[in-house]
Every structure is written in structure tokens, then in C-alpha cells.
Short mmCIF file of C-alpha atoms in Angstrom, two decimals:
data_model
loop_
_atom_site.label_atom_id
_atom_site.label_comp_id
_atom_site.label_asym_id
_atom_site.label_seq_id
_atom_site.Cartn_x
_atom_site.Cartn_y
_atom_site.Cartn_z
CA MET A 2 0.00 0.00 0.00
CA ALA A 3 1.22 3.49 -0.77
CA ILE A 4 2.19 5.83 2.04
CA THR A 5 0.88 9.40 1.84
CA PRO A 6 3.02 11.24 4.38
CA ALA A 7 2.94 14.89 5.31
CA GLU A 8 5.69 16.68 3.40
CA SER A 9 7.60 17.46 6.60
CA GLU A 10 7.48 13.97 8.09
CA PHE A 11 10.43 11.62 8.42
CA ARG A 12 8.94 8.21 7.56
CA ILE A 13 10.71 5.24 9.18
CA LEU A 14 10.02 1.53 8.85
CA ILE A 15 11.39 -0.92 11.43
CA VAL A 16 11.23 -4.54 10.24
CA GLY A 17 11.16 -6.69 13.36
CA GLY A 18 9.47 -6.09 16.72
CA GLY A 19 12.08 -7.76 18.91
CA ILE A 20 14.58 -6.09 21.21
CA ALA A 21 16.67 -4.64 18.35
CA GLY A 22 13.70 -3.17 16.52
CA LEU A 23 11.99 -1.73 19.59
CA ALA A 24 15.23 -0.24 20.89
CA THR A 25 15.86 1.47 17.56
CA THR A 26 12.32 2.83 17.60
CA ILE A 27 12.95 4.41 21.00
CA ALA A 28 16.25 5.88 19.83
CA LEU A 29 14.63 7.37 16.71
CA ARG A 30 11.42 8.79 18.20
CA GLY A 31 11.10 12.56 17.88
CA PRO A 32 9.07 15.41 16.41
CA ASN A 33 7.92 15.10 12.78
CA ARG A 34 8.79 11.41 12.68
CA ARG A 35 6.36 8.61 11.98
CA ILE A 36 7.60 5.10 12.78
CA THR A 37 5.95 1.86 11.70
CA ILE A 38 7.07 -1.51 13.07
CA LEU A 39 6.37 -4.71 11.14
CA GLU A 40 6.45 -7.89 13.23
CA GLN A 41 5.83 -11.30 11.69
CA SER A 42 4.58 -12.88 14.95
CA ALA A 43 1.46 -11.99 16.93
CA LEU A 44 3.55 -10.67 19.89
CA ASN A 45 1.23 -12.48 22.28
CA ARG A 46 3.37 -15.17 23.85
CA GLU A 47 6.18 -15.48 26.38
CA ILE A 48 9.54 -14.85 24.75
CA GLY A 49 12.67 -16.62 25.92
CA ALA A 50 14.00 -16.76 29.45
CA THR A 51 16.40 -14.41 31.21
CA ILE A 52 18.66 -11.97 29.42
CA SER A 53 21.52 -9.75 30.48
CA LEU A 54 22.57 -6.37 29.13
CA GLN A 55 26.22 -5.53 29.60
CA PRO A 56 27.25 -2.05 30.81
CA ASN A 57 27.99 -0.93 27.23
CA ALA A 58 24.26 -1.29 26.53
CA SER A 59 22.46 -0.98 29.87
CA LYS A 60 23.64 2.62 30.25
CA PHE A 61 21.55 3.57 27.20
CA VAL A 62 18.45 1.60 28.15
CA GLU A 63 18.44 2.48 31.84
CA LYS A 64 19.81 6.03 31.71
CA SER A 65 19.74 7.61 28.24
CA TRP A 66 16.26 6.27 27.47
CA ASN A 67 15.13 6.67 31.07
CA LEU A 68 13.70 3.18 31.49
CA CYS A 69 15.32 2.31 34.80
CA SER A 70 12.21 2.74 36.95
CA GLN A 71 9.97 0.76 34.59
CA LEU A 72 12.46 -2.10 34.49
CA ARG A 73 12.99 -1.98 38.24
CA ALA A 74 9.24 -2.37 38.71
CA LYS A 75 9.50 -5.59 36.71
CA GLY A 76 12.26 -6.92 38.96
CA SER A 77 15.47 -5.98 37.14
CA MET A 78 18.67 -6.81 39.02
CA ALA A 79 22.17 -5.33 38.84
CA ASP A 80 24.64 -8.21 38.66
CA GLN A 81 27.09 -8.01 41.56
CA ALA A 82 29.69 -10.55 40.49
CA PHE A 83 30.70 -13.05 37.85
CA ARG A 84 32.00 -16.42 39.09
CA ILE A 85 33.95 -18.94 37.01
CA CYS A 86 34.12 -22.46 38.46
CA SER A 87 35.50 -25.86 37.46
CA THR A 88 33.48 -29.06 37.42
CA ASP A 89 34.76 -30.08 40.86
CA GLY A 90 33.15 -26.94 42.32
CA THR A 91 36.39 -24.99 42.75
CA GLU A 92 35.99 -21.27 42.16
CA HIS A 93 38.56 -20.43 39.50
CA LYS A 94 37.89 -16.69 39.41
CA ARG A 95 35.46 -14.13 40.79
CA VAL A 96 35.02 -10.76 39.09
CA ASP A 97 33.52 -8.11 41.36
CA LEU A 98 31.29 -6.07 39.06
CA THR A 99 30.53 -3.43 41.70
CA THR A 100 34.03 -2.01 41.28
CA LYS A 101 33.79 -1.44 37.51
CA SER A 102 32.84 2.25 37.67
CA GLU A 103 34.78 2.91 34.48
CA TYR A 104 32.07 1.07 32.54
CA GLY A 105 29.50 3.76 33.33
CA GLY A 106 26.73 1.24 33.88
CA ASP A 107 25.82 -2.08 35.47
CA ARG A 108 25.49 -5.55 34.04
CA MET A 109 21.73 -5.87 34.27
CA LEU A 110 19.68 -9.06 34.61
CA TYR A 111 16.13 -9.16 33.24
CA HIS A 112 13.48 -11.63 32.29
CA ARG A 113 13.44 -11.36 28.51
CA GLN A 114 9.69 -10.81 28.38
CA ASP A 115 9.95 -7.97 30.91
CA LEU A 116 12.63 -6.18 28.88
CA HIS A 117 10.61 -6.64 25.72
CA ASP A 118 7.44 -5.30 27.36
CA VAL A 119 9.17 -2.19 28.70
CA LEU A 120 10.77 -1.44 25.32
CA LYS A 121 7.45 -2.01 23.56
CA ASN A 122 5.65 0.33 25.95
CA ALA A 123 8.29 3.02 25.45
CA ALA A 124 8.10 2.66 21.67
CA THR A 125 4.31 3.10 21.66
CA SER A 126 3.78 5.40 24.66
CA VAL A 127 2.04 8.74 24.20
CA ASP A 128 4.14 10.13 27.04
CA ARG A 129 7.44 10.14 25.14
CA GLU A 130 8.60 12.64 22.55
CA GLY A 131 7.15 12.25 19.09
CA VAL A 132 4.27 10.27 17.66
CA PRO A 133 3.95 6.77 19.17
CA ALA A 134 5.12 4.00 16.88
CA GLU A 135 2.52 1.84 15.17
CA ILE A 136 3.06 -1.93 15.37
CA LEU A 137 1.58 -4.13 12.63
CA VAL A 138 1.68 -7.80 13.65
CA LYS A 139 1.54 -10.88 11.42
CA SER A 140 3.37 -8.84 8.78
CA ARG A 141 6.20 -10.87 7.28
CA VAL A 142 8.52 -9.06 4.88
CA VAL A 143 9.82 -11.18 1.99
CA SER A 144 11.64 -8.58 -0.12
CA CYS A 145 12.91 -5.02 -0.03
CA ASP A 146 13.78 -2.34 -2.58
CA CYS A 147 16.65 -0.60 -0.83
CA GLU A 148 16.85 2.36 -3.18
CA GLU A 149 13.13 3.11 -3.28
CA GLY A 150 12.48 2.49 0.42
CA SER A 151 9.76 -0.13 0.02
CA VAL A 152 9.07 -3.67 1.21
CA GLU A 153 6.92 -6.51 -0.08
CA LEU A 154 4.92 -8.57 2.41
CA GLU A 155 4.17 -12.27 2.27
CA ASP A 156 0.61 -11.57 1.16
CA GLY A 157 1.91 -9.73 -1.92
CA SER A 158 1.15 -6.20 -0.70
CA VAL A 159 3.80 -3.48 -0.94
CA MET A 160 4.49 -0.75 1.59
CA ASP A 161 6.44 2.18 0.20
CA GLY A 162 7.29 5.84 0.74
CA PHE A 163 9.80 5.31 3.56
CA ASP A 164 12.86 7.50 4.06
CA LEU A 165 14.64 4.93 6.24
CA ILE A 166 14.23 1.18 6.68
CA VAL A 167 15.88 -0.59 9.62
CA ALA A 168 16.08 -4.36 9.14
CA ALA A 169 15.92 -5.93 12.60
CA ASP A 170 14.44 -9.18 11.30
CA GLY A 171 16.84 -11.57 12.98
CA ILE A 172 19.32 -14.21 11.91
CA ARG A 173 16.86 -15.52 9.29
CA SER A 174 16.56 -12.01 7.81
CA MET A 175 14.80 -11.79 4.45
CA ILE A 176 16.19 -8.30 3.87
CA ARG A 177 19.86 -9.24 4.31
CA ARG A 178 20.20 -10.62 0.78
CA CYS A 179 18.70 -7.40 -0.62
CA VAL A 180 21.40 -5.39 1.18
CA VAL A 181 24.41 -7.65 0.65
CA GLY A 182 23.43 -8.72 -2.87
CA GLU A 183 23.54 -12.47 -2.21
CA GLU A 184 22.19 -15.10 0.13
CA VAL A 185 24.12 -15.26 3.40
CA ASP A 186 23.42 -18.43 5.32
CA SER A 187 23.77 -18.70 9.05
CA VAL A 188 26.71 -20.78 10.29
CA ARG A 189 26.36 -23.98 12.29
CA THR A 190 28.78 -23.30 15.12
CA GLY A 191 28.90 -26.85 16.45
CA GLN A 192 27.30 -25.65 19.69
CA ALA A 193 23.82 -26.13 21.13
CA ALA A 194 22.20 -24.89 24.32
CA TYR A 195 19.56 -26.20 26.69
CA ARG A 196 17.61 -23.38 28.34
CA LEU A 197 15.93 -23.93 31.70
CA MET A 198 13.87 -21.67 33.96
CA ILE A 199 13.40 -22.69 37.59
CA ASP A 200 11.25 -21.27 40.37
CA ALA A 201 13.88 -20.21 42.92
CA SER A 202 11.63 -21.22 45.82
CA LYS A 203 11.87 -24.84 44.64
CA VAL A 204 15.63 -25.04 45.22
CA GLU A 205 16.53 -22.49 47.88
CA ASP A 206 16.15 -25.05 50.69
CA ASP A 207 18.52 -27.56 49.09
CA GLU A 208 21.58 -27.38 51.36
CA ASP A 209 24.01 -28.72 48.75
CA ILE A 210 22.89 -26.13 46.22
CA ARG A 211 22.95 -23.33 48.81
CA THR A 212 26.50 -24.30 49.79
CA PHE A 213 27.57 -23.40 46.29
CA LEU A 214 25.16 -20.63 45.30
CA ASP A 215 22.14 -18.65 46.41
CA PRO A 216 19.58 -18.83 43.57
CA ARG A 217 18.17 -15.44 44.56
CA GLU A 218 21.49 -13.60 44.73
CA ALA A 219 22.38 -11.24 41.87
CA VAL A 220 25.48 -13.18 40.83
CA THR A 221 26.19 -14.94 37.54
CA THR A 222 27.87 -18.34 37.90
CA MET A 223 29.62 -20.22 35.12
CA VAL A 224 30.72 -23.84 35.56
CA MET A 225 33.08 -24.92 32.80
CA GLY A 226 34.11 -28.35 31.59
CA HIS A 227 36.04 -29.38 28.51
CA GLN A 228 33.23 -28.92 25.98
CA ASN A 229 30.19 -28.32 28.17
CA ARG A 230 29.44 -25.32 30.36
CA LEU A 231 26.68 -23.85 32.48
CA ILE A 232 25.79 -20.16 32.74
CA MET A 233 23.38 -19.48 35.59
CA GLY A 234 21.77 -16.49 37.24
CA PRO A 235 18.55 -14.99 38.67
CA ALA A 236 15.92 -12.58 37.39
CA ARG A 237 12.71 -10.90 38.59
CA ASN A 238 14.14 -9.96 41.97
CA GLY A 239 15.38 -13.51 42.45
CA GLU A 240 12.02 -15.18 41.85
CA VAL A 241 13.33 -17.22 38.91
CA PHE A 242 16.68 -18.87 38.25
CA SER A 243 17.90 -19.36 34.70
CA ILE A 244 20.34 -21.92 33.32
CA VAL A 245 21.93 -22.06 29.89
CA ALA A 246 23.64 -25.41 29.40
CA MET A 247 25.98 -25.38 26.38
CA VAL A 248 26.81 -28.71 24.74
CA PRO A 249 28.18 -29.88 21.37
CA ASP A 250 25.56 -29.85 18.61
CA VAL A 251 24.98 -33.47 17.61
CA SER A 252 22.07 -32.84 15.24
CA ASP A 253 22.31 -34.21 11.71
CA PRO A 254 22.33 -31.35 9.16
CA ALA A 255 20.97 -33.76 6.56
CA THR A 256 17.78 -34.48 8.51
CA GLU A 257 17.32 -31.72 11.09
CA THR A 258 15.42 -28.74 9.67
CA SER A 259 14.40 -26.99 12.90
CA TRP A 260 16.89 -25.06 15.03
CA THR A 261 14.84 -25.65 18.17
CA THR A 262 13.57 -28.90 19.65
CA ARG A 263 12.15 -30.16 22.92
CA GLY A 264 15.06 -31.14 25.14
CA ASN A 265 15.48 -34.60 26.63
CA MET A 266 16.31 -34.68 30.35
CA ASP A 267 18.22 -37.96 30.11
CA ASP A 268 20.43 -36.51 27.37
CA LEU A 269 21.04 -33.39 29.46
CA LEU A 270 21.99 -35.41 32.53
CA GLU A 271 24.33 -37.59 30.47
CA ALA A 272 26.03 -34.54 28.95
CA PHE A 273 26.75 -33.15 32.43
CA LYS A 274 27.48 -36.41 34.26
CA GLU A 275 30.94 -35.16 35.29
CA PHE A 276 29.50 -31.97 36.79
CA PRO A 277 28.58 -31.71 40.51
CA ASP A 278 25.46 -33.55 41.67
CA TRP A 279 23.80 -30.31 42.74
CA CYS A 280 23.87 -29.13 39.10
CA LYS A 281 21.90 -32.19 38.06
CA ARG A 282 19.40 -31.67 40.87
CA LEU A 283 18.87 -28.14 39.58
CA PHE A 284 18.04 -29.49 36.15
CA ARG A 285 15.26 -31.71 37.50
CA HIS A 286 13.35 -28.70 38.83
CA ALA A 287 12.85 -27.24 35.35
CA PRO A 288 9.18 -27.62 34.30
CA GLU A 289 10.17 -27.71 30.62
CA LEU A 290 13.33 -28.08 28.63
CA GLY A 291 14.22 -26.61 25.26
CA LEU A 292 17.26 -27.27 23.07
CA TRP A 293 18.52 -24.59 20.70
CA GLN A 294 21.05 -25.11 17.94
CA LEU A 295 23.43 -22.14 18.20
CA ARG A 296 24.18 -20.40 14.92
CA ASP A 297 25.95 -17.19 14.07
CA LEU A 298 26.94 -15.26 10.94
CA ASP A 299 30.25 -14.76 9.25
CA PRO A 300 31.02 -11.02 9.21
CA LEU A 301 29.24 -9.19 6.41
CA SER A 302 30.90 -6.97 3.81
CA THR A 303 28.34 -4.24 4.44
CA TRP A 304 25.26 -3.57 6.55
CA THR A 305 23.71 -0.90 4.36
CA ARG A 306 22.42 -0.21 0.88
CA GLY A 307 20.39 2.80 -0.18
CA LYS A 308 17.86 3.65 2.53
CA VAL A 309 18.27 0.35 4.40
CA ILE A 310 20.50 -0.79 7.25
CA LEU A 311 20.79 -4.19 8.93
CA ILE A 312 21.06 -4.36 12.71
CA GLY A 313 21.04 -6.93 15.50
CA ASP A 314 21.11 -10.60 14.56
CA ALA A 315 20.30 -9.73 10.94
CA ALA A 316 23.72 -8.04 10.78
CA HIS A 317 25.94 -9.76 13.35
CA ALA A 318 24.40 -12.82 15.01
CA MET A 319 26.91 -14.17 17.52
CA LEU A 320 27.42 -16.89 20.09
CA PRO A 321 26.32 -16.11 23.67
CA THR A 322 29.77 -16.73 25.17
CA GLN A 323 30.50 -13.01 25.66
CA GLY A 324 26.91 -12.19 26.61
CA GLN A 325 26.94 -9.46 23.95
CA GLY A 326 24.21 -10.42 21.48
CA ALA A 327 21.44 -8.16 22.79
CA SER A 328 23.96 -5.54 23.93
CA GLN A 329 25.31 -5.16 20.42
CA ALA A 330 21.77 -4.67 19.14
CA ILE A 331 21.32 -1.86 21.68
CA GLU A 332 24.60 -0.32 20.48
CA ASP A 333 23.20 -0.42 16.93
CA ALA A 334 20.05 1.37 18.04
CA GLU A 335 21.98 4.05 19.93
CA ALA A 336 24.22 4.67 16.91
CA ILE A 337 21.31 5.12 14.51
CA GLY A 338 19.48 7.39 16.94
CA SER A 339 22.61 9.43 17.55
CA PHE A 340 23.47 10.08 13.91
CA PHE A 341 19.90 10.91 12.93
CA GLU A 342 19.12 13.09 15.95
CA ASN A 343 19.75 16.39 14.12
CA ILE A 344 17.20 15.68 11.38
CA SER A 345 14.07 17.65 12.23
CA GLY A 346 11.94 16.92 9.18
CA LYS A 347 11.87 14.87 6.02
CA PRO A 348 15.50 14.11 5.11
CA SER A 349 17.01 14.05 1.66
CA GLY A 350 18.13 10.74 0.25
CA LEU A 351 21.72 11.88 0.53
CA ALA A 352 21.29 12.73 4.22
CA VAL A 353 19.98 9.22 4.93
CA VAL A 354 22.55 7.34 2.86
CA SER A 355 25.51 9.29 4.25
CA ARG A 356 24.41 8.69 7.85
CA LEU A 357 23.82 5.00 7.27
CA LYS A 358 27.29 4.66 5.80
CA LEU A 359 28.69 6.40 8.85
CA VAL A 360 26.85 4.01 11.18
CA ASP A 361 28.19 1.08 9.14
CA GLU A 362 31.72 2.48 9.26
CA ILE A 363 31.61 2.74 13.06
CA ARG A 364 29.49 -0.21 14.13
CA ARG A 365 30.47 -2.99 11.73
CA PRO A 366 34.17 -3.25 12.71
CA ARG A 367 33.37 -3.29 16.43
CA ALA A 368 30.55 -5.84 16.13
CA THR A 369 32.77 -7.97 13.89
CA GLN A 370 35.46 -8.01 16.57
CA ILE A 371 32.95 -9.09 19.19
CA GLN A 372 31.55 -11.80 16.90
CA LEU A 373 35.05 -13.25 16.63
CA LEU A 374 35.74 -12.88 20.34
CA SER A 375 32.52 -14.79 21.01
CA ARG A 376 33.68 -17.62 18.76
CA GLU A 377 37.06 -17.62 20.45
CA SER A 378 35.42 -17.87 23.87
CA ALA A 379 33.55 -21.01 22.78
CA MET A 380 36.80 -22.98 22.52
CA PRO A 381 37.18 -25.89 24.98
CA ALA A 382 37.64 -24.48 28.49
CA THR A 383 39.96 -27.27 29.68
CA GLU A 384 42.26 -29.86 28.23
CA LYS A 385 40.46 -33.15 27.73
CA GLY A 386 40.42 -35.10 30.98
CA ASP A 387 41.62 -32.09 33.01
CA LYS A 388 39.54 -29.87 35.28
CA LYS A 389 41.89 -26.86 35.19
CA ILE A 390 40.27 -24.01 33.30
CA LYS A 391 42.61 -22.61 30.65
CA ILE A 392 40.45 -19.77 29.30
CA SER A 393 39.11 -16.63 30.95
CA PRO A 394 35.63 -15.61 29.74
CA ASP A 395 36.12 -12.12 31.21
CA GLN A 396 39.36 -11.57 29.23
CA TYR A 397 37.69 -9.18 26.81
CA MET A 398 35.32 -7.52 29.26
CA ASP A 399 37.08 -4.16 29.26
CA TYR A 400 37.13 -4.01 25.46
CA CYS A 401 33.42 -4.84 25.24
CA CYS A 402 32.14 -2.74 28.13
CA THR A 403 34.15 0.50 27.95
CA TYR A 404 31.91 1.90 25.24
CA ASN A 405 30.10 5.21 25.56
CA GLY A 406 28.18 5.49 22.33
CA ALA A 407 28.88 5.66 18.62
CA LYS A 408 30.01 9.29 18.47
CA ALA A 409 32.41 8.88 21.37
CA TRP A 410 33.71 5.63 19.84
CA ARG A 411 34.31 7.39 16.53
CA GLU A 412 36.32 10.14 18.21
CA GLN A 413 38.29 7.56 20.14
CA GLN A 414 39.14 5.59 17.00
CA MET A 415 40.29 8.75 15.25
CA SER A 416 42.90 9.28 17.96
CA VAL A 417 43.81 5.74 19.03
CA ASP A 418 44.37 2.85 16.64
CA ILE A 419 42.06 0.02 17.63
CA LEU A 420 44.88 -2.48 17.21
CA GLN A 421 46.69 -0.79 20.09
CA GLN A 422 43.69 -1.52 22.32
CA LEU A 423 43.76 -5.14 21.27
CA GLU A 424 47.48 -5.55 21.87
CA GLY A 425 47.98 -8.62 23.98
CA LEU A 426 44.63 -10.23 23.14
CA ALA A 427 45.92 -13.60 21.96
CA ILE A 428 43.17 -14.67 19.60
CA ARG A 429 43.55 -18.17 18.25
CA GLU A 430 41.79 -18.98 14.99
CA PRO A 431 38.77 -21.05 16.05
CA GLN A 432 38.42 -24.61 14.82
CA LEU A 433 35.09 -24.15 13.10
CA PRO A 434 32.76 -27.01 12.18
CA ILE A 435 32.03 -28.00 8.63
CA ARG A 436 30.16 -25.31 6.66
CA ALA A 437 31.72 -22.56 8.77
CA SER A 438 34.17 -20.61 6.67
CA PRO A 439 37.54 -19.91 8.29
CA LEU A 440 37.88 -16.39 9.63
CA LYS A 441 40.95 -14.28 10.03
CA SER A 442 42.02 -13.51 13.56
CA VAL A 443 40.46 -10.61 15.37
CA ARG A 444 43.51 -8.45 14.65
CA THR A 445 43.49 -8.93 10.91
CA VAL A 446 39.85 -9.26 9.94
CA ALA A 447 38.96 -7.29 6.82
CA ILE A 448 36.31 -4.63 7.15
#
């Protein structure tokens, strides 16, 4: 359908109503702007489990966008520490997050649905600056004309007349091929993850579990074996306890078509048989069990074409080993909002294209580095048959978290070569599974 905008309006289309799309809507809201969000789902079901935002992203959501009080009312928690433990229960390292004032924000723990709800409310609220965004559900985009600023929906209808299109349509993005000029398949990383949500009240009286951790305490605990690892922490003021259990992906690419399946408890217990007994007792309290095949993307040659830019998982899907997936999507949103903030009316095509190229120039190299760091962090944590942890998941924390927005990052990169910051980060080239193309190390990746 044709759009008939007022001559002075900046017309924006956000494809995807997840965290990336809603965050970008918030960052772009303002006078004389009309934002439409297309979401292929009905947005009426529980989404995911717990989620963390690292300081490089939480500072924008909680402070810049002024959502702290709304999230706090939902039970948000500031993570106090990050513990790394071996399979015999020995604490290998503890990182006190309360001392990291240089990050300018906290590592925040949310229930994913709560974060999504707060972002959605902010995107559509009449109390924020600008016209509330309109969300159209069950609207699946199948193609995009990047130069004209139009999209085609699954039902054959066309929406056009947009000055800017932000493709936040996830790792299975239909718009990505329109931007890059070819199909870009997701990469089987060789990793899978069970996701469990447990009522904290069910386990808080278990003495063996309480000896090792308090399920209500705002602390993230990682237990690492050779190939398998657990990442655990609370949400909703400690009411729920979340576990991500990473294991090798044993699915058959010739027969498995779905990336998600119902998990099998016996398989989970077998995978973690060398882990402490209290871990396995935790598993049994989960009312349901899902198994996700973990995929990412090889770095793209560009994120933008014409009036369109890719963000979030559509641009840089990554493994969860640095906890940066959602945080990088927030960084994308902040960058777009920042570089379009001085446009007060309908922009020229040149104004849009030049700003999108600037966002790509700043964001793509940084997100690419973090994609590669996430792959590096998925390497085996111990030698086979040994319990001594040989990697440090917090090794790149300073690089990831000392980020204060796209404009500040640009100024910093103009004065300090990024390779100087990465000096001493010994990045081994990951041993990728079949179908995953070899990548250059983090210090030599082409951008």
C-alpha cells in the first residue's frame, strides 16, 4: 500500500518487533517522525528466558532512554559478580562487578519478556517525545527495494514511501540478501544450548545447592568443563533462576530442519554427568526443557544499501559466550538514533545514505570483533580429561564494556588505533565445524 506522508514527516520503517527493533524505535522517536514496526509474529506469547545487558548497553536503556524505573518495577537486578568455576566446584575466578565504575553502567539481569514489554511500551507510549510507533503484527517481509524504500509482504502487498528502513528481522533475515546482494546463510557453530527456567523457591532449601550458590542472589555463575558449560543467574528480583547449558551440537544437518527442539532430560543429565550432583538436581526442577542449535553469521561486507540498514542478529548474530548479542543490538540502536538526531523533518536521500554509511563504518568493525571474540570464547575451556580451566571468559570484558556510544567511539578511534587496544589479546583462529568458513584472527579481519 502506498504511504501518503505529510511533506515534513520523516517516515521510518522498522522490520522486526524484537529487542533490536523496539530499541531502535525508541532511539529514533522525535518530532515530525512517523515510525511503523512490522512484526511477523502476533507478539502475544512469552519470549525466551532471562537476558543480560552488559554495561555498554544498559547505560543507554536504563539512563539515556530513562527506562530504569519501569524495568525496576519488573524486577530488574544489577549483577554483583561473575563467578567462574571448574566441574569439581572450585571457584577459578570471581570478578567483582561493583568495582567497575569505568564502565559507566551495570550488568543488568532481566526476564526477557519484561525487557521486551518495557521497550514495547516506550516505543508506543504517548508520554514520550514524538508520535507513538505503530506496530503491525503478522506482517512478514519477503523482499525489499533498498533504493526506493519499500518492502513486499508475504501476502503480496507493498508498503512504500519510507525514508529509512531498519532491518531488525533476525538471523533468518529476508532483507539481508537485498542489502548484501547475495544469500548469506547462518553458520552452524557446532554448539547447542539447553535453556531452563526454575522457580527459585523450589531449590533455595537444598543445602548442597545453597553451599555453592544462592539462587536469589544477583550473581552470575559459570561452571566450565572441557566442551560443556553452564551459565546461571537470577531474574525478577530472584524469583526465577535461569540456566543455559551449552553442549556440542549433535544434530544431523541432513535431517534436522528446525533449530529448536524439545530437550530430553536424560540426554542433558548424560552430557553433564561429570559436573557436581547439585547441578543435576537443579536441572530436574525445570518444568520444561528446550534445546537450541546455536548459529551465528560470518562477518558481512556491508550492513547498508540505499535507505536500508541491517542491525542486531540480521547483521551480526553471535554466540552467547561473551553475553553481547542483545547488547550489540542496543549499540546499533543508539548509533542510529545518535546520527539521525539532528534531522528535524523529512531528510534528503543523501542525508539518509551518508548517515547509514557512517553508522556502518563505526558499528560494523566493532561488532565484527565481538563476533570473533565470542567464537574464540567457545573454545574448549579445559584440556580433555583435566579440570583446570585454561580460558578466561572475562578476558575481553574491558574491550566490550568500555563503550560510551557511537560518536564517542568514533572520536576515540580517530585518535587511538584500535589495534593498540587489542594488543595482547591472543586470539587463536577457532576450529570451526564443517560449513563454517575460516575467519581471520580478530587483529586482521577485513572490514
